[in-house]
Amino acid sequence: MEEKSVLIIIPAYNEGKNIGALLEQLEQPEIREIADVLVMNDASTDNTGEIVKARGHKIVTHVYNLGYGSGLQVGYKYAANKGYRYVIQMDADGQHDVSNVMELYQRLLTTDENGRHPDIVLGSRFVDGSVTYPIPFVKRVAYKVFRLLIHMGTGRKIMDPTTGLQGLSRRAFSFYAGYNHFDDRYPDANMIMQMMLLGYRVEEVPAVMHVRTEGVSMHSGLKPILYMFRMVFSITAVWARIKLFHVDAGAGNEESVS
């Protein structure tokens, strides 16, 4: 069987009502030709795992619930060990339209005026060309705060600093796979700040996203408020670690991972 260059990583926890439809869409020939799908089943208690296995996709099932970030990092390690060149990560709840996969992939292949490829491509809800997406008030406040902190720390404007829809080069996901290089609990705007400060090339592209129709978001209820305070602290800590203590400084300027 011909080796694929892309691994699509999908963290999933109790997404039995959504995962089947998503996998079916990912099975279209254009995507199957370039990508394998790996579902990180985070100790789901519903039929998420059974659905994935029935459709013949790769799956890693945690015995205990380890959280979203841990699922992603295990996926990065898998991709690095299996020799994939790119990772595309997306949510299992159907909010990330499958049409975004090829957009992210094509941007990862595109060079800039200096012949360099992006390391991370963010699928953004808030750049020109993206589809209008309803955002609750508390989340809108959080996004503005995160944008401001990233701009203050890096000089760059990132419009959608919390997007879980991302494409990563081998350089980027191999770095994430390393010890203490990735927040295995709440990887979000803090990781974007980290990678930009380390010299990795980060870009945004317009994305098509939908509102969740089934299941419960991990950021429901009062969680967004607590999450905002935690992320502000984490973003600040990332800046201090790199700019003041020079931890991993310049990692993104090193030669590409083979």
PDB file of C-alpha atoms in Angstrom:
ATOM      1  CA  MET A   1       0.000   0.000   0.000  1.00  0.00           C
ATOM      2  CA  GLU A   2       1.330   3.451  -0.946  1.00  0.00           C
ATOM      3  CA  GLU A   3       2.356   5.510   2.055  1.00  0.00           C
ATOM      4  CA  LYS A   4       0.329   8.647   2.788  1.00  0.00           C
ATOM      5  CA  SER A   5       2.002  11.971   3.581  1.00  0.00           C
ATOM      6  CA  VAL A   6      -0.731  13.334   5.891  1.00  0.00           C
ATOM      7  CA  LEU A   7      -2.126  12.082   9.188  1.00  0.00           C
ATOM      8  CA  ILE A   8      -5.470  13.556  10.242  1.00  0.00           C
ATOM      9  CA  ILE A   9      -5.653  13.474  14.046  1.00  0.00           C
ATOM     10  CA  ILE A  10      -9.099  13.630  15.651  1.00  0.00           C
ATOM     11  CA  PRO A  11      -9.321  13.729  19.465  1.00  0.00           C
ATOM     12  CA  ALA A  12     -12.678  12.289  20.531  1.00  0.00           C
ATOM     13  CA  TYR A  13     -14.536  11.873  23.791  1.00  0.00           C
ATOM     14  CA  ASN A  14     -18.085  10.526  23.678  1.00  0.00           C
ATOM     15  CA  GLU A  15     -18.639  11.703  20.096  1.00  0.00           C
ATOM     16  CA  GLY A  16     -20.667   8.692  18.958  1.00  0.00           C
ATOM     17  CA  LYS A  17     -23.397  10.948  17.566  1.00  0.00           C
ATOM     18  CA  ASN A  18     -20.951  12.921  15.424  1.00  0.00           C
ATOM     19  CA  ILE A  19     -17.894  10.837  14.561  1.00  0.00           C
ATOM     20  CA  GLY A  20     -19.537   8.574  11.991  1.00  0.00           C
ATOM     21  CA  ALA A  21     -20.693  11.391   9.726  1.00  0.00           C
ATOM     22  CA  LEU A  22     -17.285  13.073   9.981  1.00  0.00           C
ATOM     23  CA  LEU A  23     -15.389   9.902   9.054  1.00  0.00           C
ATOM     24  CA  GLU A  24     -17.698   9.284   6.122  1.00  0.00           C
ATOM     25  CA  GLN A  25     -16.879  12.729   4.740  1.00  0.00           C
ATOM     26  CA  LEU A  26     -13.157  12.149   5.260  1.00  0.00           C
ATOM     27  CA  GLU A  27     -13.394   9.003   3.148  1.00  0.00           C
ATOM     28  CA  GLN A  28     -13.863  10.941  -0.100  1.00  0.00           C
ATOM     29  CA  PRO A  29     -11.216   9.951  -2.695  1.00  0.00           C
ATOM     30  CA  GLU A  30      -9.442  13.327  -2.748  1.00  0.00           C
ATOM     31  CA  ILE A  31      -8.637  13.038   0.971  1.00  0.00           C
ATOM     32  CA  ARG A  32      -8.068   9.270   1.129  1.00  0.00           C
ATOM     33  CA  GLU A  33      -5.420   9.610  -1.568  1.00  0.00           C
ATOM     34  CA  ILE A  34      -3.160  11.714   0.657  1.00  0.00           C
ATOM     35  CA  ALA A  35      -4.237  11.084   4.246  1.00  0.00           C
ATOM     36  CA  ASP A  36      -4.761   8.477   6.929  1.00  0.00           C
ATOM     37  CA  VAL A  37      -7.134   9.154   9.813  1.00  0.00           C
ATOM     38  CA  LEU A  38      -6.189   8.542  13.451  1.00  0.00           C
ATOM     39  CA  VAL A  39      -8.885   8.923  16.105  1.00  0.00           C
ATOM     40  CA  MET A  40      -7.632   9.472  19.647  1.00  0.00           C
ATOM     41  CA  ASN A  41     -10.447   7.926  21.676  1.00  0.00           C
ATOM     42  CA  ASP A  42     -10.082   9.437  25.148  1.00  0.00           C
ATOM     43  CA  ALA A  43     -11.761   6.713  27.224  1.00  0.00           C
ATOM     44  CA  SER A  44     -15.183   7.335  25.693  1.00  0.00           C
ATOM     45  CA  THR A  45     -18.035   5.569  27.440  1.00  0.00           C
ATOM     46  CA  ASP A  46     -20.314   5.597  24.384  1.00  0.00           C
ATOM     47  CA  ASN A  47     -19.886   3.841  21.023  1.00  0.00           C
ATOM     48  CA  THR A  48     -17.225   6.191  19.609  1.00  0.00           C
ATOM     49  CA  GLY A  49     -14.600   3.455  19.441  1.00  0.00           C
ATOM     50  CA  GLU A  50     -16.921   0.916  17.825  1.00  0.00           C
ATOM     51  CA  ILE A  51     -17.880   3.342  15.065  1.00  0.00           C
ATOM     52  CA  VAL A  52     -14.254   4.145  14.245  1.00  0.00           C
ATOM     53  CA  LYS A  53     -13.255   0.472  14.133  1.00  0.00           C
ATOM     54  CA  ALA A  54     -16.245  -0.431  11.975  1.00  0.00           C
ATOM     55  CA  ARG A  55     -15.153   2.126   9.390  1.00  0.00           C
ATOM     56  CA  GLY A  56     -11.612   0.761   9.375  1.00  0.00           C
ATOM     57  CA  HIS A  57      -9.711   3.814  10.579  1.00  0.00           C
ATOM     58  CA  LYS A  58      -6.741   3.914  12.927  1.00  0.00           C
ATOM     59  CA  ILE A  59      -7.632   4.373  16.579  1.00  0.00           C
ATOM     60  CA  VAL A  60      -5.818   4.746  19.886  1.00  0.00           C
ATOM     61  CA  THR A  61      -8.026   4.280  22.950  1.00  0.00           C
ATOM     62  CA  HIS A  62      -7.018   5.603  26.360  1.00  0.00           C
ATOM     63  CA  VAL A  63      -8.031   3.491  29.329  1.00  0.00           C
ATOM     64  CA  TYR A  64      -8.428   6.645  31.415  1.00  0.00           C
ATOM     65  CA  ASN A  65      -9.577  10.071  30.312  1.00  0.00           C
ATOM     66  CA  LEU A  66      -6.360  12.057  29.779  1.00  0.00           C
ATOM     67  CA  GLY A  67      -7.773  15.170  28.126  1.00  0.00           C
ATOM     68  CA  TYR A  68      -7.700  16.853  24.741  1.00  0.00           C
ATOM     69  CA  GLY A  69      -4.050  17.875  24.802  1.00  0.00           C
ATOM     70  CA  SER A  70      -2.750  14.445  25.744  1.00  0.00           C
ATOM     71  CA  GLY A  71      -4.663  12.931  22.855  1.00  0.00           C
ATOM     72  CA  LEU A  72      -3.098  15.365  20.427  1.00  0.00           C
ATOM     73  CA  GLN A  73       0.428  14.794  21.709  1.00  0.00           C
ATOM     74  CA  VAL A  74       0.130  11.014  21.445  1.00  0.00           C
ATOM     75  CA  GLY A  75      -1.040  11.600  17.884  1.00  0.00           C
ATOM     76  CA  TYR A  76       2.024  13.756  17.167  1.00  0.00           C
ATOM     77  CA  LYS A  77       4.288  11.026  18.509  1.00  0.00           C
ATOM     78  CA  TYR A  78       2.533   8.483  16.309  1.00  0.00           C
ATOM     79  CA  ALA A  79       2.929  10.717  13.248  1.00  0.00           C
ATOM     80  CA  ALA A  80       6.612  11.293  13.970  1.00  0.00           C
ATOM     81  CA  ASN A  81       7.316   7.591  14.478  1.00  0.00           C
ATOM     82  CA  LYS A  82       5.435   6.570  11.331  1.00  0.00           C
ATOM     83  CA  GLY A  83       7.172   9.112   9.109  1.00  0.00           C
ATOM     84  CA  TYR A  84       4.242  11.337   8.129  1.00  0.00           C
ATOM     85  CA  ARG A  85       5.218  14.681   6.636  1.00  0.00           C
ATOM     86  CA  TYR A  86       2.151  16.628   7.746  1.00  0.00           C
ATOM     87  CA  VAL A  87      -0.521  16.526  10.424  1.00  0.00           C
ATOM     88  CA  ILE A  88      -3.966  18.031  10.172  1.00  0.00           C
ATOM     89  CA  GLN A  89      -5.861  18.125  13.450  1.00  0.00           C
ATOM     90  CA  MET A  90      -9.589  18.650  13.657  1.00  0.00           C
ATOM     91  CA  ASP A  91     -12.402  18.186  16.149  1.00  0.00           C
ATOM     92  CA  ALA A  92     -14.700  15.173  16.205  1.00  0.00           C
ATOM     93  CA  ASP A  93     -17.920  17.111  16.764  1.00  0.00           C
ATOM     94  CA  GLY A  94     -18.519  18.137  13.161  1.00  0.00           C
ATOM     95  CA  GLN A  95     -17.754  21.833  13.675  1.00  0.00           C
ATOM     96  CA  HIS A  96     -14.740  21.710  11.347  1.00  0.00           C
ATOM     97  CA  ASP A  97     -15.947  21.295   7.782  1.00  0.00           C
ATOM     98  CA  VAL A  98     -14.056  18.616   5.864  1.00  0.00           C
ATOM     99  CA  SER A  99     -13.489  21.068   3.005  1.00  0.00           C
ATOM    100  CA  ASN A 100     -10.843  22.678   5.215  1.00  0.00           C
ATOM    101  CA  VAL A 101      -8.545  19.651   4.979  1.00  0.00           C
ATOM    102  CA  MET A 102      -7.381  20.291   1.430  1.00  0.00           C
ATOM    103  CA  GLU A 103      -7.099  24.038   2.079  1.00  0.00           C
ATOM    104  CA  LEU A 104      -4.740  23.448   5.002  1.00  0.00           C
ATOM    105  CA  TYR A 105      -2.780  20.849   3.066  1.00  0.00           C
ATOM    106  CA  GLN A 106      -2.300  23.095   0.049  1.00  0.00           C
ATOM    107  CA  ARG A 107      -1.109  25.962   2.235  1.00  0.00           C
ATOM    108  CA  LEU A 108       1.410  23.688   3.960  1.00  0.00           C
ATOM    109  CA  LEU A 109       2.828  22.934   0.507  1.00  0.00           C
ATOM    110  CA  THR A 110       3.044  26.607  -0.496  1.00  0.00           C
ATOM    111  CA  THR A 111       6.327  28.503  -0.168  1.00  0.00           C
ATOM    112  CA  ASP A 112       6.785  32.185   0.588  1.00  0.00           C
ATOM    113  CA  GLU A 113       9.000  34.631  -1.327  1.00  0.00           C
ATOM    114  CA  ASN A 114      12.039  33.139   0.421  1.00  0.00           C
ATOM    115  CA  GLY A 115      11.171  29.577  -0.520  1.00  0.00           C
ATOM    116  CA  ARG A 116      10.062  28.616   3.005  1.00  0.00           C
ATOM    117  CA  HIS A 117       7.010  26.562   3.885  1.00  0.00           C
ATOM    118  CA  PRO A 118       4.755  27.383   6.845  1.00  0.00           C
ATOM    119  CA  ASP A 119       5.198  25.262   9.960  1.00  0.00           C
ATOM    120  CA  ILE A 120       1.665  25.780  11.283  1.00  0.00           C
ATOM    121  CA  VAL A 121      -1.424  26.780   9.339  1.00  0.00           C
ATOM    122  CA  LEU A 122      -4.396  27.885  11.436  1.00  0.00           C
ATOM    123  CA  GLY A 123      -7.926  27.469  10.135  1.00  0.00           C
ATOM    124  CA  SER A 124      -9.442  30.804  11.168  1.00  0.00           C
ATOM    125  CA  ARG A 125     -13.049  31.844  11.741  1.00  0.00           C
ATOM    126  CA  PHE A 126     -12.160  35.538  11.737  1.00  0.00           C
ATOM    127  CA  VAL A 127     -10.153  36.392   8.611  1.00  0.00           C
ATOM    128  CA  ASP A 128     -11.471  37.620   5.258  1.00  0.00           C
ATOM    129  CA  GLY A 129     -13.062  34.756   3.371  1.00  0.00           C
ATOM    130  CA  SER A 130     -14.129  32.748   6.409  1.00  0.00           C
ATOM    131  CA  VAL A 131     -17.776  31.881   6.994  1.00  0.00           C
ATOM    132  CA  THR A 132     -19.651  33.844   9.681  1.00  0.00           C
ATOM    133  CA  TYR A 133     -19.626  31.924  12.953  1.00  0.00           C
ATOM    134  CA  PRO A 134     -21.680  32.836  16.078  1.00  0.00           C
ATOM    135  CA  ILE A 135     -19.554  33.368  19.201  1.00  0.00           C
ATOM    136  CA  PRO A 136     -20.918  33.801  22.765  1.00  0.00           C
ATOM    137  CA  PHE A 137     -20.014  37.068  24.524  1.00  0.00           C
ATOM    138  CA  VAL A 138     -17.606  35.518  27.055  1.00  0.00           C
ATOM    139  CA  LYS A 139     -15.668  33.766  24.322  1.00  0.00           C
ATOM    140  CA  ARG A 140     -15.481  36.956  22.244  1.00  0.00           C
ATOM    141  CA  VAL A 141     -13.903  38.712  25.225  1.00  0.00           C
ATOM    142  CA  ALA A 142     -11.437  35.859  25.696  1.00  0.00           C
ATOM    143  CA  TYR A 143     -10.414  35.918  22.041  1.00  0.00           C
ATOM    144  CA  LYS A 144      -9.748  39.660  22.191  1.00  0.00           C
ATOM    145  CA  VAL A 145      -7.593  39.197  25.289  1.00  0.00           C
ATOM    146  CA  PHE A 146      -5.613  36.360  23.698  1.00  0.00           C
ATOM    147  CA  ARG A 147      -5.120  38.332  20.481  1.00  0.00           C
ATOM    148  CA  LEU A 148      -3.815  41.295  22.462  1.00  0.00           C
ATOM    149  CA  LEU A 149      -1.378  39.184  24.478  1.00  0.00           C
ATOM    150  CA  ILE A 150      -0.021  37.454  21.382  1.00  0.00           C
ATOM    151  CA  HIS A 151       0.367  40.788  19.610  1.00  0.00           C
ATOM    152  CA  MET A 152       2.169  42.283  22.601  1.00  0.00           C
ATOM    153  CA  GLY A 153       4.465  39.276  22.861  1.00  0.00           C
ATOM    154  CA  THR A 154       5.264  38.663  19.202  1.00  0.00           C
ATOM    155  CA  GLY A 155       4.232  41.738  17.228  1.00  0.00           C
ATOM    156  CA  ARG A 156       1.930  39.551  15.114  1.00  0.00           C
ATOM    157  CA  LYS A 157      -1.849  39.613  14.885  1.00  0.00           C
ATOM    158  CA  ILE A 158      -3.499  36.191  15.059  1.00  0.00           C
ATOM    159  CA  MET A 159      -7.233  36.514  14.530  1.00  0.00           C
ATOM    160  CA  ASP A 160      -8.276  33.056  15.749  1.00  0.00           C
ATOM    161  CA  PRO A 161      -5.839  32.100  18.525  1.00  0.00           C
ATOM    162  CA  THR A 162      -7.998  29.272  19.887  1.00  0.00           C
ATOM    163  CA  THR A 163      -8.745  27.356  16.701  1.00  0.00           C
ATOM    164  CA  GLY A 164      -8.405  23.588  16.988  1.00  0.00           C
ATOM    165  CA  LEU A 165      -8.302  23.276  13.200  1.00  0.00           C
ATOM    166  CA  GLN A 166      -4.623  23.280  12.291  1.00  0.00           C
ATOM    167  CA  GLY A 167      -2.159  21.922   9.785  1.00  0.00           C
ATOM    168  CA  LEU A 168       1.381  21.196  10.997  1.00  0.00           C
ATOM    169  CA  SER A 169       4.622  20.456   9.229  1.00  0.00           C
ATOM    170  CA  ARG A 170       6.890  17.649  10.387  1.00  0.00           C
ATOM    171  CA  ARG A 171       9.153  20.272  11.982  1.00  0.00           C
ATOM    172  CA  ALA A 172       6.280  21.532  14.103  1.00  0.00           C
ATOM    173  CA  PHE A 173       4.634  18.286  15.208  1.00  0.00           C
ATOM    174  CA  SER A 174       7.999  16.635  15.868  1.00  0.00           C
ATOM    175  CA  PHE A 175       8.803  19.493  18.239  1.00  0.00           C
ATOM    176  CA  TYR A 176       5.411  19.130  19.928  1.00  0.00           C
ATOM    177  CA  ALA A 177       6.054  15.411  20.354  1.00  0.00           C
ATOM    178  CA  GLY A 178       9.110  16.131  22.524  1.00  0.00           C
ATOM    179  CA  TYR A 179       9.095  16.213  26.308  1.00  0.00           C
ATOM    180  CA  ASN A 180       7.806  19.462  27.842  1.00  0.00           C
ATOM    181  CA  HIS A 181       7.182  21.077  24.452  1.00  0.00           C
ATOM    182  CA  PHE A 182       3.392  20.886  24.497  1.00  0.00           C
ATOM    183  CA  ASP A 183       0.654  21.736  26.983  1.00  0.00           C
ATOM    184  CA  ASP A 184      -1.018  18.353  27.379  1.00  0.00           C
ATOM    185  CA  ARG A 185      -3.989  19.855  29.222  1.00  0.00           C
ATOM    186  CA  TYR A 186      -5.052  23.035  27.421  1.00  0.00           C
ATOM    187  CA  PRO A 187      -3.032  23.598  24.247  1.00  0.00           C
ATOM    188  CA  ASP A 188      -4.387  26.723  22.639  1.00  0.00           C
ATOM    189  CA  ALA A 189      -3.268  30.343  22.269  1.00  0.00           C
ATOM    190  CA  ASN A 190      -0.341  29.564  24.577  1.00  0.00           C
ATOM    191  CA  MET A 191       1.100  27.128  22.028  1.00  0.00           C
ATOM    192  CA  ILE A 192       0.714  29.635  19.209  1.00  0.00           C
ATOM    193  CA  MET A 193       2.626  32.181  21.279  1.00  0.00           C
ATOM    194  CA  GLN A 194       5.307  29.585  21.996  1.00  0.00           C
ATOM    195  CA  MET A 195       5.835  28.527  18.409  1.00  0.00           C
ATOM    196  CA  MET A 196       5.984  32.078  17.080  1.00  0.00           C
ATOM    197  CA  LEU A 197       8.497  33.133  19.733  1.00  0.00           C
ATOM    198  CA  LEU A 198      10.651  30.096  18.912  1.00  0.00           C
ATOM    199  CA  GLY A 199      10.815  31.072  15.245  1.00  0.00           C
ATOM    200  CA  TYR A 200       8.300  28.699  13.700  1.00  0.00           C
ATOM    201  CA  ARG A 201       6.328  30.122  10.781  1.00  0.00           C
ATOM    202  CA  VAL A 202       2.619  30.457  11.577  1.00  0.00           C
ATOM    203  CA  GLU A 203      -0.052  31.444   9.046  1.00  0.00           C
ATOM    204  CA  GLU A 204      -3.851  31.728   9.013  1.00  0.00           C
ATOM    205  CA  VAL A 205      -6.300  30.724   6.292  1.00  0.00           C
ATOM    206  CA  PRO A 206     -10.072  31.233   6.148  1.00  0.00           C
ATOM    207  CA  ALA A 207     -12.040  28.257   7.431  1.00  0.00           C
ATOM    208  CA  VAL A 208     -15.556  26.892   7.172  1.00  0.00           C
ATOM    209  CA  MET A 209     -16.962  25.920  10.564  1.00  0.00           C
ATOM    210  CA  HIS A 210     -20.357  24.862  11.870  1.00  0.00           C
ATOM    211  CA  VAL A 211     -22.126  25.075  15.220  1.00  0.00           C
ATOM    212  CA  ARG A 212     -22.159  21.851  17.228  1.00  0.00           C
ATOM    213  CA  THR A 213     -25.521  20.094  16.968  1.00  0.00           C
ATOM    214  CA  GLU A 214     -24.944  17.019  19.151  1.00  0.00           C
ATOM    215  CA  GLY A 215     -23.131  16.386  22.437  1.00  0.00           C
ATOM    216  CA  VAL A 216     -21.601  18.807  24.929  1.00  0.00           C
ATOM    217  CA  SER A 217     -18.647  21.122  24.345  1.00  0.00           C
ATOM    218  CA  MET A 218     -15.669  20.918  26.686  1.00  0.00           C
ATOM    219  CA  HIS A 219     -16.036  24.725  27.062  1.00  0.00           C
ATOM    220  CA  SER A 220     -19.686  24.783  28.142  1.00  0.00           C
ATOM    221  CA  GLY A 221     -21.193  26.508  31.205  1.00  0.00           C
ATOM    222  CA  LEU A 222     -18.777  28.573  33.332  1.00  0.00           C
ATOM    223  CA  LYS A 223     -15.742  26.799  31.918  1.00  0.00           C
ATOM    224  CA  PRO A 224     -14.932  29.585  29.391  1.00  0.00           C
ATOM    225  CA  ILE A 225     -14.417  32.090  32.223  1.00  0.00           C
ATOM    226  CA  LEU A 226     -12.075  29.815  34.168  1.00  0.00           C
ATOM    227  CA  TYR A 227     -10.383  28.840  30.927  1.00  0.00           C
ATOM    228  CA  MET A 228      -9.716  32.478  30.025  1.00  0.00           C
ATOM    229  CA  PHE A 229      -7.903  33.171  33.297  1.00  0.00           C
ATOM    230  CA  ARG A 230      -5.882  29.979  33.027  1.00  0.00           C
ATOM    231  CA  MET A 231      -4.888  30.752  29.440  1.00  0.00           C
ATOM    232  CA  VAL A 232      -3.849  34.318  30.280  1.00  0.00           C
ATOM    233  CA  PHE A 233      -1.525  32.915  32.927  1.00  0.00           C
ATOM    234  CA  SER A 234      -0.203  30.252  30.545  1.00  0.00           C
ATOM    235  CA  ILE A 235       0.458  32.715  27.707  1.00  0.00           C
ATOM    236  CA  THR A 236       2.339  34.982  30.100  1.00  0.00           C
ATOM    237  CA  ALA A 237       4.362  32.044  31.429  1.00  0.00           C
ATOM    238  CA  VAL A 238       5.276  30.960  27.898  1.00  0.00           C
ATOM    239  CA  TRP A 239       6.531  34.458  27.070  1.00  0.00           C
ATOM    240  CA  ALA A 240       8.625  34.599  30.258  1.00  0.00           C
ATOM    241  CA  ARG A 241      10.086  31.136  29.729  1.00  0.00           C
ATOM    242  CA  ILE A 242      11.298  31.958  26.225  1.00  0.00           C
ATOM    243  CA  LYS A 243      12.084  35.673  26.372  1.00  0.00           C
ATOM    244  CA  LEU A 244      13.482  35.885  29.902  1.00  0.00           C
ATOM    245  CA  PHE A 245      14.926  32.410  30.465  1.00  0.00           C
ATOM    246  CA  HIS A 246      15.616  31.504  26.803  1.00  0.00           C
ATOM    247  CA  VAL A 247      14.199  27.975  27.117  1.00  0.00           C
ATOM    248  CA  ASP A 248      14.283  26.337  23.649  1.00  0.00           C
ATOM    249  CA  ALA A 249      15.000  29.769  22.150  1.00  0.00           C
ATOM    250  CA  GLY A 250      15.624  29.563  18.400  1.00  0.00           C
ATOM    251  CA  ALA A 251      14.271  26.030  18.057  1.00  0.00           C
ATOM    252  CA  GLY A 252      12.209  27.057  15.052  1.00  0.00           C
ATOM    253  CA  ASN A 253      15.265  28.444  13.268  1.00  0.00           C
ATOM    254  CA  GLU A 254      17.049  25.100  13.227  1.00  0.00           C
ATOM    255  CA  GLU A 255      17.251  22.936  10.105  1.00  0.00           C
ATOM    256  CA  SER A 256      14.166  21.016   9.070  1.00  0.00           C
ATOM    257  CA  VAL A 257      13.453  17.610  10.547  1.00  0.00           C
ATOM    258  CA  SER A 258      14.091  14.894   7.982  1.00  0.00           C
TER     259      SER A 258
END
